[in-house]
Amino acid sequence: MITAIVLVHTAADRIPEAAQAIADLDGVSEVYSCAGDVDLIAIVKVPEHEELADVIAGRLSKVDGVLRTDTHIAFRSYSRADTEATFAVGLE
């Protein structure tokens, strides 16, 4: 699975509507409204790299209110749950 973190800049008056429209797209697993330099952060998960263009450039960037996006591809995931699961193997 390929994960992309998409920083989304939107028109200020369209943030809630854009967030919901993005969340409804196939391939988008989560959308966060946040403070800071960007308005929304979308997590896109697809099985193949070619699908990123379809989801991000083909659909997400065309959502009403989206002004621009900045996409970051994740290489590896780190989380406490993953680490704990690794060390808990065979302890049951």
JSON list of C-alpha atoms in Angstrom, two decimals:
[
{"chain": "A", "resi": 1, "resn": "MET", "atom": "CA", "xyz": [0.00, 0.00, 0.00]},
{"chain": "A", "resi": 2, "resn": "ILE", "atom": "CA", "xyz": [1.34, 3.44, -0.93]},
{"chain": "A", "resi": 3, "resn": "THR", "atom": "CA", "xyz": [0.57, 6.30, 1.45]},
{"chain": "A", "resi": 4, "resn": "ALA", "atom": "CA", "xyz": [0.64, 9.95, 0.46]},
{"chain": "A", "resi": 5, "resn": "ILE", "atom": "CA", "xyz": [0.22, 12.89, 2.81]},
{"chain": "A", "resi": 6, "resn": "VAL", "atom": "CA", "xyz": [-1.44, 15.72, 0.92]},
{"chain": "A", "resi": 7, "resn": "LEU", "atom": "CA", "xyz": [-1.28, 19.25, 2.31]},
{"chain": "A", "resi": 8, "resn": "VAL", "atom": "CA", "xyz": [-4.32, 21.10, 0.99]},
{"chain": "A", "resi": 9, "resn": "HIS", "atom": "CA", "xyz": [-4.80, 24.86, 0.75]},
{"chain": "A", "resi": 10, "resn": "THR", "atom": "CA", "xyz": [-8.45, 25.87, 0.39]},
{"chain": "A", "resi": 11, "resn": "ALA", "atom": "CA", "xyz": [-10.57, 28.98, 0.14]},
{"chain": "A", "resi": 12, "resn": "ALA", "atom": "CA", "xyz": [-11.32, 29.97, 3.75]},
{"chain": "A", "resi": 13, "resn": "ASP", "atom": "CA", "xyz": [-15.08, 29.88, 3.25]},
{"chain": "A", "resi": 14, "resn": "ARG", "atom": "CA", "xyz": [-14.99, 26.36, 1.73]},
{"chain": "A", "resi": 15, "resn": "ILE", "atom": "CA", "xyz": [-12.94, 24.44, 4.31]},
{"chain": "A", "resi": 16, "resn": "PRO", "atom": "CA", "xyz": [-15.74, 22.25, 5.76]},
{"chain": "A", "resi": 17, "resn": "GLU", "atom": "CA", "xyz": [-17.28, 21.47, 2.36]},
{"chain": "A", "resi": 18, "resn": "ALA", "atom": "CA", "xyz": [-13.91, 20.77, 0.74]},
{"chain": "A", "resi": 19, "resn": "ALA", "atom": "CA", "xyz": [-12.89, 18.54, 3.65]},
{"chain": "A", "resi": 20, "resn": "GLN", "atom": "CA", "xyz": [-16.05, 16.45, 3.34]},
{"chain": "A", "resi": 21, "resn": "ALA", "atom": "CA", "xyz": [-15.80, 16.20, -0.45]},
{"chain": "A", "resi": 22, "resn": "ILE", "atom": "CA", "xyz": [-12.17, 15.08, -0.16]},
{"chain": "A", "resi": 23, "resn": "ALA", "atom": "CA", "xyz": [-13.03, 12.56, 2.59]},
{"chain": "A", "resi": 24, "resn": "ASP", "atom": "CA", "xyz": [-15.68, 11.06, 0.28]},
{"chain": "A", "resi": 25, "resn": "LEU", "atom": "CA", "xyz": [-13.14, 10.31, -2.49]},
{"chain": "A", "resi": 26, "resn": "ASP", "atom": "CA", "xyz": [-12.06, 6.70, -3.06]},
{"chain": "A", "resi": 27, "resn": "GLY", "atom": "CA", "xyz": [-8.47, 6.33, -1.93]},
{"chain": "A", "resi": 28, "resn": "VAL", "atom": "CA", "xyz": [-8.69, 8.99, 0.78]},
{"chain": "A", "resi": 29, "resn": "SER", "atom": "CA", "xyz": [-8.58, 7.38, 4.21]},
{"chain": "A", "resi": 30, "resn": "GLU", "atom": "CA", "xyz": [-8.60, 10.48, 6.44]},
{"chain": "A", "resi": 31, "resn": "VAL", "atom": "CA", "xyz": [-8.86, 14.26, 6.26]},
{"chain": "A", "resi": 32, "resn": "TYR", "atom": "CA", "xyz": [-7.78, 16.58, 9.06]},
{"chain": "A", "resi": 33, "resn": "SER", "atom": "CA", "xyz": [-8.66, 20.24, 9.45]},
{"chain": "A", "resi": 34, "resn": "CYS", "atom": "CA", "xyz": [-5.70, 21.93, 11.08]},
{"chain": "A", "resi": 35, "resn": "ALA", "atom": "CA", "xyz": [-4.09, 25.17, 12.14]},
{"chain": "A", "resi": 36, "resn": "GLY", "atom": "CA", "xyz": [-0.87, 26.36, 10.55]},
{"chain": "A", "resi": 37, "resn": "ASP", "atom": "CA", "xyz": [0.33, 26.80, 7.00]},
{"chain": "A", "resi": 38, "resn": "VAL", "atom": "CA", "xyz": [-2.27, 24.50, 5.45]},
{"chain": "A", "resi": 39, "resn": "ASP", "atom": "CA", "xyz": [-6.01, 24.17, 5.87]},
{"chain": "A", "resi": 40, "resn": "LEU", "atom": "CA", "xyz": [-6.42, 20.40, 5.46]},
{"chain": "A", "resi": 41, "resn": "ILE", "atom": "CA", "xyz": [-4.24, 17.32, 5.53]},
{"chain": "A", "resi": 42, "resn": "ALA", "atom": "CA", "xyz": [-5.50, 14.33, 3.55]},
{"chain": "A", "resi": 43, "resn": "ILE", "atom": "CA", "xyz": [-4.11, 10.82, 3.86]},
{"chain": "A", "resi": 44, "resn": "VAL", "atom": "CA", "xyz": [-4.31, 8.95, 0.56]},
{"chain": "A", "resi": 45, "resn": "LYS", "atom": "CA", "xyz": [-3.74, 5.18, 0.45]},
{"chain": "A", "resi": 46, "resn": "VAL", "atom": "CA", "xyz": [-3.62, 3.34, -2.87]},
{"chain": "A", "resi": 47, "resn": "PRO", "atom": "CA", "xyz": [-2.17, 0.01, -3.99]},
{"chain": "A", "resi": 48, "resn": "GLU", "atom": "CA", "xyz": [-0.10, 1.41, -6.89]},
{"chain": "A", "resi": 49, "resn": "HIS", "atom": "CA", "xyz": [1.78, 4.64, -7.63]},
{"chain": "A", "resi": 50, "resn": "GLU", "atom": "CA", "xyz": [-0.18, 5.24, -10.84]},
{"chain": "A", "resi": 51, "resn": "GLU", "atom": "CA", "xyz": [-3.35, 5.62, -8.79]},
{"chain": "A", "resi": 52, "resn": "LEU", "atom": "CA", "xyz": [-1.92, 8.63, -6.93]},
{"chain": "A", "resi": 53, "resn": "ALA", "atom": "CA", "xyz": [-2.28, 10.77, -10.04]},
{"chain": "A", "resi": 54, "resn": "ASP", "atom": "CA", "xyz": [-5.90, 9.72, -10.45]},
{"chain": "A", "resi": 55, "resn": "VAL", "atom": "CA", "xyz": [-6.82, 10.43, -6.83]},
{"chain": "A", "resi": 56, "resn": "ILE", "atom": "CA", "xyz": [-4.76, 13.58, -6.20]},
{"chain": "A", "resi": 57, "resn": "ALA", "atom": "CA", "xyz": [-4.42, 15.36, -9.55]},
{"chain": "A", "resi": 58, "resn": "GLY", "atom": "CA", "xyz": [-7.54, 13.86, -11.11]},
{"chain": "A", "resi": 59, "resn": "ARG", "atom": "CA", "xyz": [-10.05, 14.29, -8.30]},
{"chain": "A", "resi": 60, "resn": "LEU", "atom": "CA", "xyz": [-8.78, 15.84, -5.06]},
{"chain": "A", "resi": 61, "resn": "SER", "atom": "CA", "xyz": [-7.25, 18.92, -6.67]},
{"chain": "A", "resi": 62, "resn": "LYS", "atom": "CA", "xyz": [-10.49, 19.53, -8.59]},
{"chain": "A", "resi": 63, "resn": "VAL", "atom": "CA", "xyz": [-12.70, 19.68, -5.47]},
{"chain": "A", "resi": 64, "resn": "ASP", "atom": "CA", "xyz": [-14.49, 23.02, -5.25]},
{"chain": "A", "resi": 65, "resn": "GLY", "atom": "CA", "xyz": [-12.53, 25.32, -2.95]},
{"chain": "A", "resi": 66, "resn": "VAL", "atom": "CA", "xyz": [-9.14, 23.58, -3.29]},
{"chain": "A", "resi": 67, "resn": "LEU", "atom": "CA", "xyz": [-6.55, 26.17, -4.30]},
{"chain": "A", "resi": 68, "resn": "ARG", "atom": "CA", "xyz": [-3.39, 24.04, -4.32]},
{"chain": "A", "resi": 69, "resn": "THR", "atom": "CA", "xyz": [-1.88, 20.86, -2.92]},
{"chain": "A", "resi": 70, "resn": "ASP", "atom": "CA", "xyz": [1.55, 19.69, -1.80]},
{"chain": "A", "resi": 71, "resn": "THR", "atom": "CA", "xyz": [2.02, 15.92, -1.82]},
{"chain": "A", "resi": 72, "resn": "HIS", "atom": "CA", "xyz": [4.50, 13.90, 0.24]},
{"chain": "A", "resi": 73, "resn": "ILE", "atom": "CA", "xyz": [4.98, 10.17, -0.36]},
{"chain": "A", "resi": 74, "resn": "ALA", "atom": "CA", "xyz": [5.61, 8.07, 2.75]},
{"chain": "A", "resi": 75, "resn": "PHE", "atom": "CA", "xyz": [8.47, 5.56, 2.58]},
{"chain": "A", "resi": 76, "resn": "ARG", "atom": "CA", "xyz": [7.99, 3.86, 5.94]},
{"chain": "A", "resi": 77, "resn": "SER", "atom": "CA", "xyz": [5.52, 3.99, 8.83]},
{"chain": "A", "resi": 78, "resn": "TYR", "atom": "CA", "xyz": [6.51, 4.17, 12.49]},
{"chain": "A", "resi": 79, "resn": "SER", "atom": "CA", "xyz": [4.06, 3.92, 15.34]},
{"chain": "A", "resi": 80, "resn": "ARG", "atom": "CA", "xyz": [3.97, 2.76, 18.94]},
{"chain": "A", "resi": 81, "resn": "ALA", "atom": "CA", "xyz": [1.38, 0.11, 18.04]},
{"chain": "A", "resi": 82, "resn": "ASP", "atom": "CA", "xyz": [3.68, -1.36, 15.37]},
{"chain": "A", "resi": 83, "resn": "THR", "atom": "CA", "xyz": [6.65, -1.42, 17.74]},
{"chain": "A", "resi": 84, "resn": "GLU", "atom": "CA", "xyz": [4.67, -2.99, 20.59]},
{"chain": "A", "resi": 85, "resn": "ALA", "atom": "CA", "xyz": [3.20, -5.63, 18.26]},
{"chain": "A", "resi": 86, "resn": "THR", "atom": "CA", "xyz": [6.69, -6.56, 17.05]},
{"chain": "A", "resi": 87, "resn": "PHE", "atom": "CA", "xyz": [8.00, -7.13, 20.57]},
{"chain": "A", "resi": 88, "resn": "ALA", "atom": "CA", "xyz": [4.82, -8.89, 21.72]},
{"chain": "A", "resi": 89, "resn": "VAL", "atom": "CA", "xyz": [5.16, -11.75, 19.21]},
{"chain": "A", "resi": 90, "resn": "GLY", "atom": "CA", "xyz": [5.20, -15.07, 21.08]},
{"chain": "A", "resi": 91, "resn": "LEU", "atom": "CA", "xyz": [4.24, -13.58, 24.46]},
{"chain": "A", "resi": 92, "resn": "GLU", "atom": "CA", "xyz": [0.68, -14.84, 24.34]}
]
